[in-house]
Tab-separated table of N, CA and C in Angstrom:
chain	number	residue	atom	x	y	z
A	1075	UNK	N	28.220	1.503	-14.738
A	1075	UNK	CA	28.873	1.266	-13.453
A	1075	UNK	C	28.242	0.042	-12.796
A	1076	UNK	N	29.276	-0.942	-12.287
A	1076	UNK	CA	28.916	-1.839	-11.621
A	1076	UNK	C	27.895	-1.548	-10.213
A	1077	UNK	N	26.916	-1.560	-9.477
A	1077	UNK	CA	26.172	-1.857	-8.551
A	1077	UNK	C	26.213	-2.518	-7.715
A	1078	UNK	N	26.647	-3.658	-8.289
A	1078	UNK	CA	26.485	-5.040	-7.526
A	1078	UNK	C	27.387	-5.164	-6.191
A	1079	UNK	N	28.645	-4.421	-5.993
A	1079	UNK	CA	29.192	-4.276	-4.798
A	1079	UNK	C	28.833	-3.087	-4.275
A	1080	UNK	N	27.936	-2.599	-4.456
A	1080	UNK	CA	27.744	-1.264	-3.424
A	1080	UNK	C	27.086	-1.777	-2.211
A	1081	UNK	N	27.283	-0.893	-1.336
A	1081	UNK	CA	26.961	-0.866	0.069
A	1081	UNK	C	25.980	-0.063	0.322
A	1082	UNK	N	25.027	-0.185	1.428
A	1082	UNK	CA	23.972	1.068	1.240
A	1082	UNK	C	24.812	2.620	1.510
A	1083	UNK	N	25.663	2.562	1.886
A	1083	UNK	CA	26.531	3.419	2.179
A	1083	UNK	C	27.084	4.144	1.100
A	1084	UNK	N	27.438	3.809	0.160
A	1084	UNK	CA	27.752	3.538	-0.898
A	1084	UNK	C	26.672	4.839	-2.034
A	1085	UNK	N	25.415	3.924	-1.620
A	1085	UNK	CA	24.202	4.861	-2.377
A	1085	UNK	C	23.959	5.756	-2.104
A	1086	UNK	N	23.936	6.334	-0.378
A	1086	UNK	CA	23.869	7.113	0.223
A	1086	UNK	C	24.695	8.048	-0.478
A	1087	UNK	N	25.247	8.110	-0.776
A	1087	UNK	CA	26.585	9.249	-1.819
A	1087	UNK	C	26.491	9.485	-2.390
A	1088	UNK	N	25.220	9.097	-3.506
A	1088	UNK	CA	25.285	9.623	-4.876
A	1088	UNK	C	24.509	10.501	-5.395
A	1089	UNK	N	24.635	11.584	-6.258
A	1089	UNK	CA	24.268	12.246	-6.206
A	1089	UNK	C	22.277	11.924	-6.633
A	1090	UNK	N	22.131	10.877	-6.654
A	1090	UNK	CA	20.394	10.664	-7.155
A	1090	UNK	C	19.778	9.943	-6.116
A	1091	UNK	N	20.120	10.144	-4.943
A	1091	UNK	CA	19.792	9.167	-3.528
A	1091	UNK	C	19.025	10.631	-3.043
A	1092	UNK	N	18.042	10.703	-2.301
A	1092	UNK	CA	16.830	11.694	-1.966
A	1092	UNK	C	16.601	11.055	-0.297
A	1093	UNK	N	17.016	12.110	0.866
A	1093	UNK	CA	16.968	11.390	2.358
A	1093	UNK	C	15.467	12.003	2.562
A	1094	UNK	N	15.660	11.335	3.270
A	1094	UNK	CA	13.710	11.981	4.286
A	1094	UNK	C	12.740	11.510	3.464
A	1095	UNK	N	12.775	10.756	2.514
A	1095	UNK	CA	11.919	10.341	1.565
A	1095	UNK	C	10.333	10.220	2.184
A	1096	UNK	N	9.958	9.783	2.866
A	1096	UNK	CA	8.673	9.314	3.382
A	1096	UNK	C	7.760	10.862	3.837
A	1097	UNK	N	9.081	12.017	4.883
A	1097	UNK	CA	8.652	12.770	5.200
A	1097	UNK	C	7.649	13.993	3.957
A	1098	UNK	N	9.210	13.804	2.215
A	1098	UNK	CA	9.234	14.466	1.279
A	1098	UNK	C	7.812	13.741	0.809
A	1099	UNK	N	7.427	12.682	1.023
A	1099	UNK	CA	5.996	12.062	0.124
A	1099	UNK	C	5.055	12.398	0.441
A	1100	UNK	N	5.382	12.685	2.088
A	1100	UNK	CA	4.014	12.637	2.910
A	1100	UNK	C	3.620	14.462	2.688
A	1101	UNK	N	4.458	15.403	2.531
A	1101	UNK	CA	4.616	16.645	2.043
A	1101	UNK	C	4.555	17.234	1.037
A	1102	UNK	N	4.707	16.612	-0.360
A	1102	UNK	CA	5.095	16.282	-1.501
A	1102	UNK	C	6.073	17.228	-1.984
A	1103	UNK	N	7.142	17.189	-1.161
A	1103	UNK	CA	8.113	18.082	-1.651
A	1103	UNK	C	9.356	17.348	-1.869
A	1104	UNK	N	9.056	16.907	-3.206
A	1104	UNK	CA	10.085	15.752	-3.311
A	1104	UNK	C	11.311	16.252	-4.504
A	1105	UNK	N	11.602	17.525	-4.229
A	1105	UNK	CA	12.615	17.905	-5.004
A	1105	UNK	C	13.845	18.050	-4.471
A	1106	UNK	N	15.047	17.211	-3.743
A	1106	UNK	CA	15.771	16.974	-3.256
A	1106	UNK	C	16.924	18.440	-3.168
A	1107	UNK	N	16.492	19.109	-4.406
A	1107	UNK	CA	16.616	20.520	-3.754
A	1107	UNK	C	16.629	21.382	-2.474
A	1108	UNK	N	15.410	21.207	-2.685
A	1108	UNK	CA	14.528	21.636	-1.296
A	1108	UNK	C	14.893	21.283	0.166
A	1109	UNK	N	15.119	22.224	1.019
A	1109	UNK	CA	15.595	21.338	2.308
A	1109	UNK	C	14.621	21.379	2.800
A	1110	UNK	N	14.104	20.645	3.443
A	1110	UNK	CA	12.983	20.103	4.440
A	1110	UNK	C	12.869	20.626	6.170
A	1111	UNK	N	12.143	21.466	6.533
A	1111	UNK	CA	12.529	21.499	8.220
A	1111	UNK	C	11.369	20.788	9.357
A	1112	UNK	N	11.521	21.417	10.189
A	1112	UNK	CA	10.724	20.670	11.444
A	1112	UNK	C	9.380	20.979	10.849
A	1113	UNK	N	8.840	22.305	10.727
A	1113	UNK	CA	7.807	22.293	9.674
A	1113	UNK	C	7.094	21.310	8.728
A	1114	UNK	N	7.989	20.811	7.761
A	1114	UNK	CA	7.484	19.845	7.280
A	1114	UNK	C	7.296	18.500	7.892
A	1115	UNK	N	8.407	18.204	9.068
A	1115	UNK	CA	8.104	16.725	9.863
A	1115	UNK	C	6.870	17.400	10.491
A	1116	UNK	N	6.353	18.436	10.791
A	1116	UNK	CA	5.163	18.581	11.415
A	1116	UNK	C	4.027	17.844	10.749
A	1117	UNK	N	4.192	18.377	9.615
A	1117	UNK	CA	2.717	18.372	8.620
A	1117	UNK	C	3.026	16.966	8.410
A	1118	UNK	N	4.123	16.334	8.196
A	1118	UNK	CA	4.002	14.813	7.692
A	1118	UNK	C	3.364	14.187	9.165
A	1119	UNK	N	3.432	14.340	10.333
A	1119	UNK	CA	3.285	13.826	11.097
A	1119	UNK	C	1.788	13.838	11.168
A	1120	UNK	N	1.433	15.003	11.143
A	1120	UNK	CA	-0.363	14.587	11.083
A	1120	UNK	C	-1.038	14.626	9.832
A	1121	UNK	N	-0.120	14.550	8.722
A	1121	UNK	CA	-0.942	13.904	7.706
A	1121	UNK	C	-1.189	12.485	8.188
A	1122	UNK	N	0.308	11.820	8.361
A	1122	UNK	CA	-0.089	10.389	9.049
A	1122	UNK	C	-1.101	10.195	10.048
A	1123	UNK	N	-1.162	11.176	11.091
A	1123	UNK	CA	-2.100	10.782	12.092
A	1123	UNK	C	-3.507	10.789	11.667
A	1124	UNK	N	-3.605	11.616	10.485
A	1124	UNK	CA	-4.820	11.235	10.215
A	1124	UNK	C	-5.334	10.674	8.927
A	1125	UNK	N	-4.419	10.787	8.315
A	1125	UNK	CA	-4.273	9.626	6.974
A	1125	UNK	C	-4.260	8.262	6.309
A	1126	UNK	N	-3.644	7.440	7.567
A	1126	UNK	CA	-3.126	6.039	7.714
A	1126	UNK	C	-3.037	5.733	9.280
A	1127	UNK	N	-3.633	3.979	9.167
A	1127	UNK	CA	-3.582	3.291	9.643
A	1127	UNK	C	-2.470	2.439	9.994
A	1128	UNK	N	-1.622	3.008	11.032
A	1128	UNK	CA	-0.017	2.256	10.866
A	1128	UNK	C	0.118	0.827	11.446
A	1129	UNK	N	1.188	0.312	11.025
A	1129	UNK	CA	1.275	-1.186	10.826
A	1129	UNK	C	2.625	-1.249	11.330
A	1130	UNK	N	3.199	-1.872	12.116
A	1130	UNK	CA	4.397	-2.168	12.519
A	1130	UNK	C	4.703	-3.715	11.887
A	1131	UNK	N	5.806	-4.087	11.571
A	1131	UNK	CA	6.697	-5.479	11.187
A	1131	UNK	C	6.424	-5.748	12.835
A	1132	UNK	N	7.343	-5.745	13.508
A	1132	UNK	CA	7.277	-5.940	15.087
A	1132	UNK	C	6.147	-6.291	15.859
A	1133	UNK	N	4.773	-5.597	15.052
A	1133	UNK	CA	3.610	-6.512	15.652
A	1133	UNK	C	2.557	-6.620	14.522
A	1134	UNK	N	3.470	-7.355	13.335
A	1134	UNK	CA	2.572	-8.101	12.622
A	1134	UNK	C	1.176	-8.625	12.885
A	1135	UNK	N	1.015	-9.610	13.401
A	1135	UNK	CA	-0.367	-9.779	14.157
A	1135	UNK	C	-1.064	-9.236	14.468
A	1136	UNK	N	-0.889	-8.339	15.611
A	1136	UNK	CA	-1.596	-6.639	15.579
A	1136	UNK	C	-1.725	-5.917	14.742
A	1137	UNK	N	-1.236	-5.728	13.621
A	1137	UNK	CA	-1.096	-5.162	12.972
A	1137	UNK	C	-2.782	-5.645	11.847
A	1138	UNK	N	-2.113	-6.892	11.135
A	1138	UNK	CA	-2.972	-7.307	10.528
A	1138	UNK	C	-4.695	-7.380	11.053
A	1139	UNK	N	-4.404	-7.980	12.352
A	1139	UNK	CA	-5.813	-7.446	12.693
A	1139	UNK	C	-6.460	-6.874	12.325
A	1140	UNK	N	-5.561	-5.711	12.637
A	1140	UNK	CA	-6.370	-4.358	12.384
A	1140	UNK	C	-6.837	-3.885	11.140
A	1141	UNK	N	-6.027	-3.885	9.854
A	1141	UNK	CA	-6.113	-4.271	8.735
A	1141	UNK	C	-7.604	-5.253	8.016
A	1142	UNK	N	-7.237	-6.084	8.814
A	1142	UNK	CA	-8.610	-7.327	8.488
A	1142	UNK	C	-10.229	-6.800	9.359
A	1143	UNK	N	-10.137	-5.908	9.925
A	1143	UNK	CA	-10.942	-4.812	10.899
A	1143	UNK	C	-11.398	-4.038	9.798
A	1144	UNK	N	-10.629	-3.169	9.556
A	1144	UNK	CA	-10.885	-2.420	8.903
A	1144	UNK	C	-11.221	-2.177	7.408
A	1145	UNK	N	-10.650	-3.147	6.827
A	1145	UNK	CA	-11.172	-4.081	5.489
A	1145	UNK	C	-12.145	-5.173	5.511
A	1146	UNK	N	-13.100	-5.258	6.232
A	1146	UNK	CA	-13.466	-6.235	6.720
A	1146	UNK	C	-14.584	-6.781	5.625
A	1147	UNK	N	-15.245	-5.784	4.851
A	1147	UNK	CA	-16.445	-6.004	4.409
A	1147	UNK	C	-15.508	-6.604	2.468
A	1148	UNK	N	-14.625	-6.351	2.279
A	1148	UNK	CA	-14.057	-6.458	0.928
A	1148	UNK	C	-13.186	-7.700	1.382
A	1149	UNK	N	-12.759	-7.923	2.842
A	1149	UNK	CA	-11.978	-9.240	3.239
A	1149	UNK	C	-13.277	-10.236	2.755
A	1150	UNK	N	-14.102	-10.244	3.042
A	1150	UNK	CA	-15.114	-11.267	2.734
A	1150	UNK	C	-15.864	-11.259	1.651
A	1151	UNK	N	-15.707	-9.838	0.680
A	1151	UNK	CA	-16.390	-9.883	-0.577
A	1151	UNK	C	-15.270	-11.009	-1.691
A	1152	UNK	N	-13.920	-10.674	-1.189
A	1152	UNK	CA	-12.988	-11.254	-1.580
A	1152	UNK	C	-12.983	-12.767	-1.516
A	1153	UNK	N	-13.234	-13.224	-0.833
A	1153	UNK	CA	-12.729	-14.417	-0.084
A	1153	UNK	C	-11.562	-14.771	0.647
A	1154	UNK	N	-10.978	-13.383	0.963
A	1154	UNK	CA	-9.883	-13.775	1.879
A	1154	UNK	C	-9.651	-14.002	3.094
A	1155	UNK	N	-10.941	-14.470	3.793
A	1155	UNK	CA	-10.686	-15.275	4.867
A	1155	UNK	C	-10.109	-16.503	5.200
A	1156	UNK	N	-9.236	-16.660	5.644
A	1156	UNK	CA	-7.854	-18.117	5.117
A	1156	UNK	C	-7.197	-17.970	6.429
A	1157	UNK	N	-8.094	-18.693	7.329
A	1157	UNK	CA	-7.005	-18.356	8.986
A	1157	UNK	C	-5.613	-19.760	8.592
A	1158	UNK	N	-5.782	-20.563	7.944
A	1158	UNK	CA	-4.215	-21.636	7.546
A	1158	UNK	C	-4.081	-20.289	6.741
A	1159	UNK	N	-4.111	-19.808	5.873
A	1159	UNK	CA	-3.031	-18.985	4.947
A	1159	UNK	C	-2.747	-17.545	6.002
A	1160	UNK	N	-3.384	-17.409	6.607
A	1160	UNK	CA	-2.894	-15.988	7.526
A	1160	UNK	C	-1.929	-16.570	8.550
A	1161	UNK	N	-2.305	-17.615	9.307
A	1161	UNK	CA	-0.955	-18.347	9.829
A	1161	UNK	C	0.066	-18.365	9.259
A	1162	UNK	N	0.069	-18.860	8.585
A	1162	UNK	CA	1.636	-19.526	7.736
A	1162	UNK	C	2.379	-18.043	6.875
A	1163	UNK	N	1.482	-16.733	7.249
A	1163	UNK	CA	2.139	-15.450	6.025
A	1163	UNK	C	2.401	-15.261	7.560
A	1164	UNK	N	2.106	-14.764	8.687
A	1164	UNK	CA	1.622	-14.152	9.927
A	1164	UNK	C	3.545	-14.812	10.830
A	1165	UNK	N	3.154	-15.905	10.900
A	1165	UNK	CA	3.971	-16.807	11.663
A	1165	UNK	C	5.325	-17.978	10.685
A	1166	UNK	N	5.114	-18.409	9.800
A	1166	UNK	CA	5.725	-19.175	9.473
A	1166	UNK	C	7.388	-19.152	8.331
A	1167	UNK	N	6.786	-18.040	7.894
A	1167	UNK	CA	7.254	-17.601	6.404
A	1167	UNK	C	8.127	-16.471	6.713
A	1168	UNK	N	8.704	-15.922	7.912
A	1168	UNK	CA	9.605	-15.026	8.246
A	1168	UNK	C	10.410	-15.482	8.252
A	1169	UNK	N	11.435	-14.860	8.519
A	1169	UNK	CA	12.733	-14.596	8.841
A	1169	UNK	C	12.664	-14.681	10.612
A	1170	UNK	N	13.301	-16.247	11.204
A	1170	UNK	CA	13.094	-16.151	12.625
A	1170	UNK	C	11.730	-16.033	12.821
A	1171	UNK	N	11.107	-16.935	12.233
A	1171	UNK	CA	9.201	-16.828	12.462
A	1171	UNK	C	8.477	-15.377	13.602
A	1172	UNK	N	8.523	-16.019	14.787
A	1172	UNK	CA	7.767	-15.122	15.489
A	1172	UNK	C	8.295	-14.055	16.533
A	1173	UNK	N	9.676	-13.809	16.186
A	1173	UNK	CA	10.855	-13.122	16.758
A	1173	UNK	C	11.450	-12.437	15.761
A	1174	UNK	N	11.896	-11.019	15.407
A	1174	UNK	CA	12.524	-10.057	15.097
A	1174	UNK	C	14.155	-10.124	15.282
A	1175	UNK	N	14.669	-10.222	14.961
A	1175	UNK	CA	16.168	-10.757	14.960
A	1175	UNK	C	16.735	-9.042	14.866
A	1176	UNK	N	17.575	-8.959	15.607
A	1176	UNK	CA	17.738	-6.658	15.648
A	1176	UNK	C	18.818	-6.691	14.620
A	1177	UNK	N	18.254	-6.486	13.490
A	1177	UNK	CA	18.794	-5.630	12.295
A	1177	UNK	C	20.205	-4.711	12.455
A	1178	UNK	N	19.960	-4.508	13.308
A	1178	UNK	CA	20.895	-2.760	13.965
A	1178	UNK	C	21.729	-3.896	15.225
A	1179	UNK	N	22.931	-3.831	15.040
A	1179	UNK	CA	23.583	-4.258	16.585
A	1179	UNK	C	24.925	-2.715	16.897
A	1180	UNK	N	24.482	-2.524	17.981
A	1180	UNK	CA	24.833	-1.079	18.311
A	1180	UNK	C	26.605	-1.488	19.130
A	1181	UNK	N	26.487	-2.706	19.815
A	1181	UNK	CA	27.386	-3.230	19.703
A	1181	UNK	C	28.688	-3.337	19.134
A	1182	UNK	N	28.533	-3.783	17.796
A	1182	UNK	CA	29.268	-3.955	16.760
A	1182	UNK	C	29.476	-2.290	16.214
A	1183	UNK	N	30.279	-1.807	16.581
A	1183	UNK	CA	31.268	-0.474	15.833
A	1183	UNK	C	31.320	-0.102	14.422
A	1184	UNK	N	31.602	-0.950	13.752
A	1184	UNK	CA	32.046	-0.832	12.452
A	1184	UNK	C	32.019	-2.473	11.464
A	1185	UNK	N	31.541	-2.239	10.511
A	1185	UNK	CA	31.960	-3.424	9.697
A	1185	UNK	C	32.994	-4.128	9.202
A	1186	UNK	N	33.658	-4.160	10.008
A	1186	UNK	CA	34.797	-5.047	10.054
A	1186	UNK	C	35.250	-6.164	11.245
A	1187	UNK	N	33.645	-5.484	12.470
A	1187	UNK	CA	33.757	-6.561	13.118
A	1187	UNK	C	32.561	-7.215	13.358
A	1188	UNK	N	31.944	-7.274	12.384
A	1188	UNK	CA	30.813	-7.922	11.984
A	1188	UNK	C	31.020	-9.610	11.148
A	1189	UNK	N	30.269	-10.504	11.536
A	1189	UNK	CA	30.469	-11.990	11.323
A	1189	UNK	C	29.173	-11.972	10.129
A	1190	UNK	N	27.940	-11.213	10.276
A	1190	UNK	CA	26.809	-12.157	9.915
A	1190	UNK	C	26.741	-10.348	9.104
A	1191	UNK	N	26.356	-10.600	7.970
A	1191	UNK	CA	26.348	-9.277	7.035
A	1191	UNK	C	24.844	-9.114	7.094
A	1192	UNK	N	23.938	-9.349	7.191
A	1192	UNK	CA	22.558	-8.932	7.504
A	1192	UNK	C	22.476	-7.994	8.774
A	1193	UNK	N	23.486	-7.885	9.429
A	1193	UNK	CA	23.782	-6.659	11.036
A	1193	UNK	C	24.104	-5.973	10.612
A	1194	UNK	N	23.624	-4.390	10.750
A	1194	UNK	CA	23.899	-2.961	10.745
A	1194	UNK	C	24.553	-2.927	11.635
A	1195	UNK	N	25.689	-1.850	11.666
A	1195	UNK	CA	26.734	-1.750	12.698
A	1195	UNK	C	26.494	-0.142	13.005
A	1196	UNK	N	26.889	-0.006	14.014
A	1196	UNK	CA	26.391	1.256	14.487
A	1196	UNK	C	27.384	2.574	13.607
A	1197	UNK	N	28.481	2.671	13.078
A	1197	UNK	CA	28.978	3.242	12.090
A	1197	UNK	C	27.992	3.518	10.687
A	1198	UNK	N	27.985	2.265	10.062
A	1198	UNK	CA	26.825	2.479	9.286
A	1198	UNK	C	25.841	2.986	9.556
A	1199	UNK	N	24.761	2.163	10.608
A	1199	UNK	CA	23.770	2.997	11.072
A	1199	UNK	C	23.186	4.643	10.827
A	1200	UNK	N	25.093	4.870	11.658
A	1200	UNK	CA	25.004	6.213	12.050
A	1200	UNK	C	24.892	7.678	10.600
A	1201	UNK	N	25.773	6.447	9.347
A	1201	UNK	CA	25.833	7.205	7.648
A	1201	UNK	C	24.596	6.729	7.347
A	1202	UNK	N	23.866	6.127	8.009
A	1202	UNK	CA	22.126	5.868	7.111
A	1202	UNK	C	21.332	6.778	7.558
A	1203	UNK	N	21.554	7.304	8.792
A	1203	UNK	CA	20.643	7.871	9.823
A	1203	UNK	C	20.447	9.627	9.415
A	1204	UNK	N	22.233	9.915	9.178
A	1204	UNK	CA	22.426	11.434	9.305
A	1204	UNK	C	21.558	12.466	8.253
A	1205	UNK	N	21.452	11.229	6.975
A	1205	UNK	CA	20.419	12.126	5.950
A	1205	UNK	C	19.116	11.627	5.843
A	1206	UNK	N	18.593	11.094	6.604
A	1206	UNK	CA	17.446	10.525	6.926
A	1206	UNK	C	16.827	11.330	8.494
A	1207	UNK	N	16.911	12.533	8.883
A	1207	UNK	CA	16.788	12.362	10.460
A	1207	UNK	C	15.353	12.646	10.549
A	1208	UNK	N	15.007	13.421	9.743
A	1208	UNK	CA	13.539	13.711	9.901
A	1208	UNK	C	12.821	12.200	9.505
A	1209	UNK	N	12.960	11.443	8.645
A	1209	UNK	CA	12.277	9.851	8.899
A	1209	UNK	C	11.990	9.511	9.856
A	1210	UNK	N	13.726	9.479	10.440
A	1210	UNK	CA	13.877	8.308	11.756
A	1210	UNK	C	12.835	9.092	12.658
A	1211	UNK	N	12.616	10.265	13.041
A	1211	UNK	CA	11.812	11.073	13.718
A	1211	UNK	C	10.436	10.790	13.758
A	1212	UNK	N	9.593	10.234	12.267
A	1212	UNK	CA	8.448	9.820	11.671
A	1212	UNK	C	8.320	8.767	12.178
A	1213	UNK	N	9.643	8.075	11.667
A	1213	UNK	CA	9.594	6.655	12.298
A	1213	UNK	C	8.892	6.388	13.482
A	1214	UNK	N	9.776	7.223	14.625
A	1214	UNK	CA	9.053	6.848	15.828
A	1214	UNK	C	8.019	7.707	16.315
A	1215	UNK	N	7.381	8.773	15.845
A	1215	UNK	CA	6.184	9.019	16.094
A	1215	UNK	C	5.230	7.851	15.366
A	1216	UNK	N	5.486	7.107	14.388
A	1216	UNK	CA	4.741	5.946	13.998
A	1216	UNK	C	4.269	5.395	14.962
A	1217	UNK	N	5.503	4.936	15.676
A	1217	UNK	CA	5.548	3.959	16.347
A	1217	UNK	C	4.577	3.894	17.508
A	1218	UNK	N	4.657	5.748	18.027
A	1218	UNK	CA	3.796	6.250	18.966
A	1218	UNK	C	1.784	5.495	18.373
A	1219	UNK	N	2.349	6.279	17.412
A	1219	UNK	CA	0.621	6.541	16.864
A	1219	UNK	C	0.221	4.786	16.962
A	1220	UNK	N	0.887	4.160	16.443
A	1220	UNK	CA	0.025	2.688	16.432
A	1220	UNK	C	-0.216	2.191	17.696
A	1221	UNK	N	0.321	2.687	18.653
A	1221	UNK	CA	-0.190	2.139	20.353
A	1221	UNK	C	-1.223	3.527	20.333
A	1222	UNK	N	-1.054	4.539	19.895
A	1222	UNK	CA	-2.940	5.241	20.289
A	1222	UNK	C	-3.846	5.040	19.115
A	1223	UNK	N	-3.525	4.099	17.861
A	1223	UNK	CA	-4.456	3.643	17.320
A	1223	UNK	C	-5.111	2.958	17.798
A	1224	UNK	N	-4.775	2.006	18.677
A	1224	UNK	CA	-5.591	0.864	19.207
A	1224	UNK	C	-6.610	0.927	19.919
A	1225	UNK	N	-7.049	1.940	20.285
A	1225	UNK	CA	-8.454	2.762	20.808
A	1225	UNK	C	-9.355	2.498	19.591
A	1226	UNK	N	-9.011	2.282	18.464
A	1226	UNK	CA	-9.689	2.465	17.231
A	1226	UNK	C	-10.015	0.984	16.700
A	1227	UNK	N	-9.502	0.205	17.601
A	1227	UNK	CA	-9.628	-1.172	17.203
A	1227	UNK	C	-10.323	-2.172	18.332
């Protein structure tokens, strides 16, 4: 079967696509069998909280910091101290360098009234989201945890 025109939407359908993935890793109950409940977003949630050091795209910089903090003694056994090469990965080499361009336009309804195909439309969105909910949930307790990581930094 061709691939090459599928849509994530598309994948989402088939029968070998596995939602909540991150929650199922962080749990290891990765038998798509298995339904997953609040229970398990529990336990994934403070495995993360106390497992990993989270990193947001959105504050790259912060992020890395922290990273280069906390690796600090193998950053320099390494030689990877390179403030021109951490610039130019950090700032230069993105997509829209030092600005986040919103992936998701909630705006836009459906894909058909979409101009620029790199925009999620809130239709889609909404078929990425529905078997994913416990993620998106992770997601933003992530999001939480890396603003009370920063006590740690």
């Amino acid at each position: 079967e061709d691939v090459s025109s599928f849509e994530i939407t598309d994948w989402i359908k088939t029968p070998g696509y596995t939602g909540n993935m991150m929650v199922r890793q962080l749990t290891n109950k990765l038998d798509n069998a298995k339904e997953l409940t609040m229970d398990d977003l529990m336990v994934a949630k403070e495995v993360l909280r106390r497992k990993f050091i989270v990193g947001l795209l959105g504050q790259k910089v912060e992020s890395w910091n922290r990273f280069k903090k906390l690796f600090s003694d193998s950053w320099e056994l390494y030689g990877l101290e390179n403030s021109d090469c951490e610039e130019k990965k950090l700032n230069w080499g993105w997509k829209n360098q030092n600005h986040i361009r919103p992936m998701i336009d909630f705006s836009v309804v459906n894909s058909m009234q979409k101009d620029d195909p790199s925009i999620i439309d809130l239709e889609t969105f909404n078929e990425i989201a529905k078997p994913n909910q416990l993620d998106m949930m992770l997601f933003e307790y992530a999001q939480y945890l890396f603003w009370e990581q920063r006590v740690l930094f």
